[in-house]
Tab-separated table of C-alpha atoms in Angstrom:
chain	number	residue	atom	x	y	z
A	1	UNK	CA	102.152	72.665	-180.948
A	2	UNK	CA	98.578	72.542	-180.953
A	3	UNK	CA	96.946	76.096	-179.975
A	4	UNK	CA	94.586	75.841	-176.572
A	5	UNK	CA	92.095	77.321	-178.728
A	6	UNK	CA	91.600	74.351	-180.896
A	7	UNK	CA	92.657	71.753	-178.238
A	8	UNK	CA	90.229	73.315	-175.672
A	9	UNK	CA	87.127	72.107	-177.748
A	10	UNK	CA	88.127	68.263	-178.717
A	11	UNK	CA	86.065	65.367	-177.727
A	12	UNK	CA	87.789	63.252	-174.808
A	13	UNK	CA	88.779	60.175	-176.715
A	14	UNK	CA	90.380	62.984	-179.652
A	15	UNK	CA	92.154	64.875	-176.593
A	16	UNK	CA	93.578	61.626	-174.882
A	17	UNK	CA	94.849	60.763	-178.405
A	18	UNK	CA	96.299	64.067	-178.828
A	19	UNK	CA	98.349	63.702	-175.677
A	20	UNK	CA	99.722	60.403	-176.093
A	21	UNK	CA	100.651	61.641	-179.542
A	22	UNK	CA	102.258	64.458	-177.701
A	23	UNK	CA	104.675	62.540	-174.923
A	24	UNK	CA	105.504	60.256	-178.091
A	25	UNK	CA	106.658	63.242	-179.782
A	26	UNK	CA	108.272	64.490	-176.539
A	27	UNK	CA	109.868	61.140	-176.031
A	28	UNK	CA	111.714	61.688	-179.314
A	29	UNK	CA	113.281	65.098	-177.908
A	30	UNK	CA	114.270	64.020	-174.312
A	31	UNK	CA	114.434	61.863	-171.693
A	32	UNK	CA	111.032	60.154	-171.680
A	33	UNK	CA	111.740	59.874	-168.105
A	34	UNK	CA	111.727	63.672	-167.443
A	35	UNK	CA	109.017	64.562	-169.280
A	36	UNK	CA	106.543	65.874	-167.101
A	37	UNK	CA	102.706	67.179	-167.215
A	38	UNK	CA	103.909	70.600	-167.339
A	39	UNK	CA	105.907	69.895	-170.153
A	40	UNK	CA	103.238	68.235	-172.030
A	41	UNK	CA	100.809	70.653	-171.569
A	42	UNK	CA	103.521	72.915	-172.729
A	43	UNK	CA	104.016	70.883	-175.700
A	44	UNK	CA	99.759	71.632	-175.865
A	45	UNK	CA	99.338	74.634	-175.479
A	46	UNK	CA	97.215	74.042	-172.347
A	47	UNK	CA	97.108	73.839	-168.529
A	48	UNK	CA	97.749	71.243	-166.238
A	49	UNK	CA	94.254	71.056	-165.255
A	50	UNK	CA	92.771	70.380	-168.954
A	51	UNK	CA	95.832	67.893	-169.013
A	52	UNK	CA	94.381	65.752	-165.702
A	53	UNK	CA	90.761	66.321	-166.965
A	54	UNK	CA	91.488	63.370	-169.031
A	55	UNK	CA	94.009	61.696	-166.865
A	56	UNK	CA	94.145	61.412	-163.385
A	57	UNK	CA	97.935	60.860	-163.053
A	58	UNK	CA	101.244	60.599	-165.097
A	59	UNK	CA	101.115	57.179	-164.868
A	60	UNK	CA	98.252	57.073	-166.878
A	61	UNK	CA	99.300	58.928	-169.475
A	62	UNK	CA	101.956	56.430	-169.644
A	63	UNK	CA	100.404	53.529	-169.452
A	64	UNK	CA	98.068	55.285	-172.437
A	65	UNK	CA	101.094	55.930	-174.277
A	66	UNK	CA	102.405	52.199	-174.420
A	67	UNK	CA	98.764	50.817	-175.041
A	68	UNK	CA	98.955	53.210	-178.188
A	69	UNK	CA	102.224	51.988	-179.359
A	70	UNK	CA	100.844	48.785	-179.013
A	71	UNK	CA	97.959	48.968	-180.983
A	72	UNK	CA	99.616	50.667	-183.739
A	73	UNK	CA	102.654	48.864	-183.847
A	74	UNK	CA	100.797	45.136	-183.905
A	75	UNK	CA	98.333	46.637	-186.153
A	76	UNK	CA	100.847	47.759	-188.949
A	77	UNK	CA	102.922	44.637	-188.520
A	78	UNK	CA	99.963	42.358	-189.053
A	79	UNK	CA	98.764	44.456	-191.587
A	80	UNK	CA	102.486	43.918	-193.417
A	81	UNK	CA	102.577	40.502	-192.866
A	82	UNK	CA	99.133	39.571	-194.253
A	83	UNK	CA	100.479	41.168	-197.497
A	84	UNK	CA	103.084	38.382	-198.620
A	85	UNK	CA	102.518	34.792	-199.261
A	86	UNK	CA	105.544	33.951	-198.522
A	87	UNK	CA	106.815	33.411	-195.019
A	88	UNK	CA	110.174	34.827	-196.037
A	89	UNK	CA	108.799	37.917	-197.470
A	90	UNK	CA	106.355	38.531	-194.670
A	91	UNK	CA	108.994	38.342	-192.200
A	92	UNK	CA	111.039	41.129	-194.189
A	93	UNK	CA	107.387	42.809	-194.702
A	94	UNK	CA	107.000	43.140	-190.906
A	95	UNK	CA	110.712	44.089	-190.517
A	96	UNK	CA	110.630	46.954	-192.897
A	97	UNK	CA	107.216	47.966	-191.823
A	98	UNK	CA	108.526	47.652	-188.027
A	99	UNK	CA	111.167	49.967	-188.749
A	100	UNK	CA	109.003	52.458	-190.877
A	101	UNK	CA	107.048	52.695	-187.511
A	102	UNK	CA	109.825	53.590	-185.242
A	103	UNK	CA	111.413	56.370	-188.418
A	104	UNK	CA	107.752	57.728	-188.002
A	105	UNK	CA	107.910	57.517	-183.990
A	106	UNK	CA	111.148	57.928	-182.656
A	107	UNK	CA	110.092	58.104	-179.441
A	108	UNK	CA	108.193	55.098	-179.343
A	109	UNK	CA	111.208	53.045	-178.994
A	110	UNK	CA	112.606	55.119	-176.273
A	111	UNK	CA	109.613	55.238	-174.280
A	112	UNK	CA	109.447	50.785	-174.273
A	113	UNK	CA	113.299	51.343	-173.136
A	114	UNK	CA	113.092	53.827	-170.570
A	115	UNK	CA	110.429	51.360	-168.837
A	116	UNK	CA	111.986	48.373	-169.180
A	117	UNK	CA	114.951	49.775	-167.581
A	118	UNK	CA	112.937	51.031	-164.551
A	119	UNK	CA	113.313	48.715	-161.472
A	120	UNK	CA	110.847	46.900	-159.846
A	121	UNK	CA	107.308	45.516	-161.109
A	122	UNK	CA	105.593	48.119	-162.617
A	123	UNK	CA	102.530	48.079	-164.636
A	124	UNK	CA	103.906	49.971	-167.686
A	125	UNK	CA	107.030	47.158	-167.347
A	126	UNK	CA	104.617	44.632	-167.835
A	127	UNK	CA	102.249	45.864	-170.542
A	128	UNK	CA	106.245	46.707	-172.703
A	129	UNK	CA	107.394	42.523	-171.581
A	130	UNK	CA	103.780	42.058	-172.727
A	131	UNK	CA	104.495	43.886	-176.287
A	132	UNK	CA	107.762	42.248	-176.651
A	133	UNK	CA	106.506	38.672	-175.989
A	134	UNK	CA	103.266	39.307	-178.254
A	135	UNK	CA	105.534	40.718	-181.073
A	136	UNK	CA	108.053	37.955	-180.645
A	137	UNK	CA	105.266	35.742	-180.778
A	138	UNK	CA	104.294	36.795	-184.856
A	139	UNK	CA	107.340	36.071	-185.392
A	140	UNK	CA	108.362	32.623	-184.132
A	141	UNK	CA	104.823	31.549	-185.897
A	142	UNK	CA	106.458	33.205	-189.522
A	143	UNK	CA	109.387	30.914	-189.169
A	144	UNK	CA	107.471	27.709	-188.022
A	145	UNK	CA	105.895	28.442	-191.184
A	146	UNK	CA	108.933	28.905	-192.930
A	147	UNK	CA	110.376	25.688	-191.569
A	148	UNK	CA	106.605	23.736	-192.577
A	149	UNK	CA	107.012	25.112	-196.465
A	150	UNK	CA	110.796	24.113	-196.640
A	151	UNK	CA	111.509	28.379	-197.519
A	152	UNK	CA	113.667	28.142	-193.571
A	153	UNK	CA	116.782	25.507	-192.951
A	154	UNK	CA	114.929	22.622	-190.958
A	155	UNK	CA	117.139	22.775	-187.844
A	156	UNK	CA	116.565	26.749	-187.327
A	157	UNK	CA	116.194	27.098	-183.861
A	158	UNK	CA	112.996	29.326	-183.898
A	159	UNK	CA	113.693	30.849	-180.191
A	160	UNK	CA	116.847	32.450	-180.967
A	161	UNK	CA	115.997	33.597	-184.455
A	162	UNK	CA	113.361	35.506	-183.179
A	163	UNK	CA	115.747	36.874	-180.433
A	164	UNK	CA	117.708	37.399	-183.018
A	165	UNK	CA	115.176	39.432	-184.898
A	166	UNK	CA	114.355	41.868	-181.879
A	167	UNK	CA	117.856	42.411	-181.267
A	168	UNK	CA	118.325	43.764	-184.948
A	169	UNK	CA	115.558	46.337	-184.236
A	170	UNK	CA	116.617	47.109	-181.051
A	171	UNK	CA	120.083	47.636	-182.167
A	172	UNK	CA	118.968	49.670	-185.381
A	173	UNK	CA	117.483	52.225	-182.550
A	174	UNK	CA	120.039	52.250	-180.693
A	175	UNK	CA	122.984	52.993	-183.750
A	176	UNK	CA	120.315	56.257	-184.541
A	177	UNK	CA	119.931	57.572	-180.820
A	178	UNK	CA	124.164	57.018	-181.334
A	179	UNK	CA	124.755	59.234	-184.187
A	180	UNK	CA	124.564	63.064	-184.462
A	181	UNK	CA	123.647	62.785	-187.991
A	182	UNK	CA	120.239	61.858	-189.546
A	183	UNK	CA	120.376	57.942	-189.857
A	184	UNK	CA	118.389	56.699	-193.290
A	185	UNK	CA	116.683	53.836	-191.068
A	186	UNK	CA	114.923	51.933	-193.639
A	187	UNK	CA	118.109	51.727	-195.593
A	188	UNK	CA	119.955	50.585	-192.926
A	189	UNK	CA	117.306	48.091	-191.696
A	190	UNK	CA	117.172	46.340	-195.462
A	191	UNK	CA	120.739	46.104	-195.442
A	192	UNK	CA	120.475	44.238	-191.648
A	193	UNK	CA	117.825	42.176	-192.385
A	194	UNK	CA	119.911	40.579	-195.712
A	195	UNK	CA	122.505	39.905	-193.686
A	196	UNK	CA	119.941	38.105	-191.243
A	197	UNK	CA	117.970	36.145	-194.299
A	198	UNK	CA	121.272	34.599	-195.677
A	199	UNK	CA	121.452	32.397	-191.981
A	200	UNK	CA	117.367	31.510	-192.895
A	201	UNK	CA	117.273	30.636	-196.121
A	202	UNK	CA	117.527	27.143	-197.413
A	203	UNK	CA	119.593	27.080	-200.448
A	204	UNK	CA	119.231	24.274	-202.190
């Protein structure tokens, strides 16, 4: 928890960043759902009022919070991806480095679920289908790629893989928000995406 004391004195764009740092570390506690300004602030160590200084409602601070995942998320997945030659290995590269994001930021992945499963059209529902179709986006482009160099079987069909491929994330979260023990998530996700590759791979 960071002390009012030092928090008081940040710069604006350092305090907004400290609070959407906050409800992501929140999220990974609880319900992001019930986690209110009170409880960030809390979380703080300041008041309300310093809290809505910076934002002028919870939905904000939401909407902040996803744009941050966002940014970070795409960045380190691009970053991964531009590291490999090989379509193959960038698609494990973004995989892996997917998955080190979410063992960093637990409650990243929560906070995309709890708004997707929010009815109606909401703005923070759109900026998470927004993520999702972005992120499936780098992907479908790896395998066309794949399938181009002759690394991916020629009649993959590129939709579903990459369905495919956010599934195994999304069921990689949801097997650690399952257990009561500490899940080793990058070991897990390198076993997963082996089994995936074999389907990929041309072998001949």
């Amino acid at each position: 928890m960071a002390s009012e004391q030092n928090s008081k004195h940040l710069p604006a764009d350092e305090r907004r960043t400290v609070t959407v740092e906050a409800v992501v570390a929140l999220a990974a506690q609880q319900n992001p759902t019930d986690i209110t300004t009170a409880a960030i602030a809390q979380h703080m160590g300041l008041t309300q009022g310093a809290i809505f200084r910076h934002f002028p409602t919870k939905e904000s601070i939401v909407q902040s919070v996803l744009d941050w995942v966002s940014e970070k998320l795409m960045t380190r997945v691009d970053q991964a991806a531009r590291t490999q030659h090989s379509p193959m290995a960038a698609l494990e590269a973004v995989f892996m480095a997917h998955i080190g994001f979410i063992a960093e930021h637990p409650g990243a992945p929560r906070m995309l679920l709890a708004e997707l499963q929010k009815s109606g059209d909401t703005m923070q529902k759109r900026m998470v289908v927004t993520l999702i179709a972005n992120y499936r986006g780098r992907i479908t482009e790896i395998l066309d790629r794949g399938k181009t160099c002759g690394e991916v079987v020629p009649d993959l069909d590129v939709d579903a893989a990459s369905t495919l491929y956010v599934g195994m994330i999304q069921g990689l979260v949801m097997h650690s928000m399952a257990r009561s023990e500490p899940v080793d998530l990058l070991k897990s996700a390198s076993k997963t995406f082996a089994v995936f590759k074999r389907g990929l791979v041309c072998t001949n």
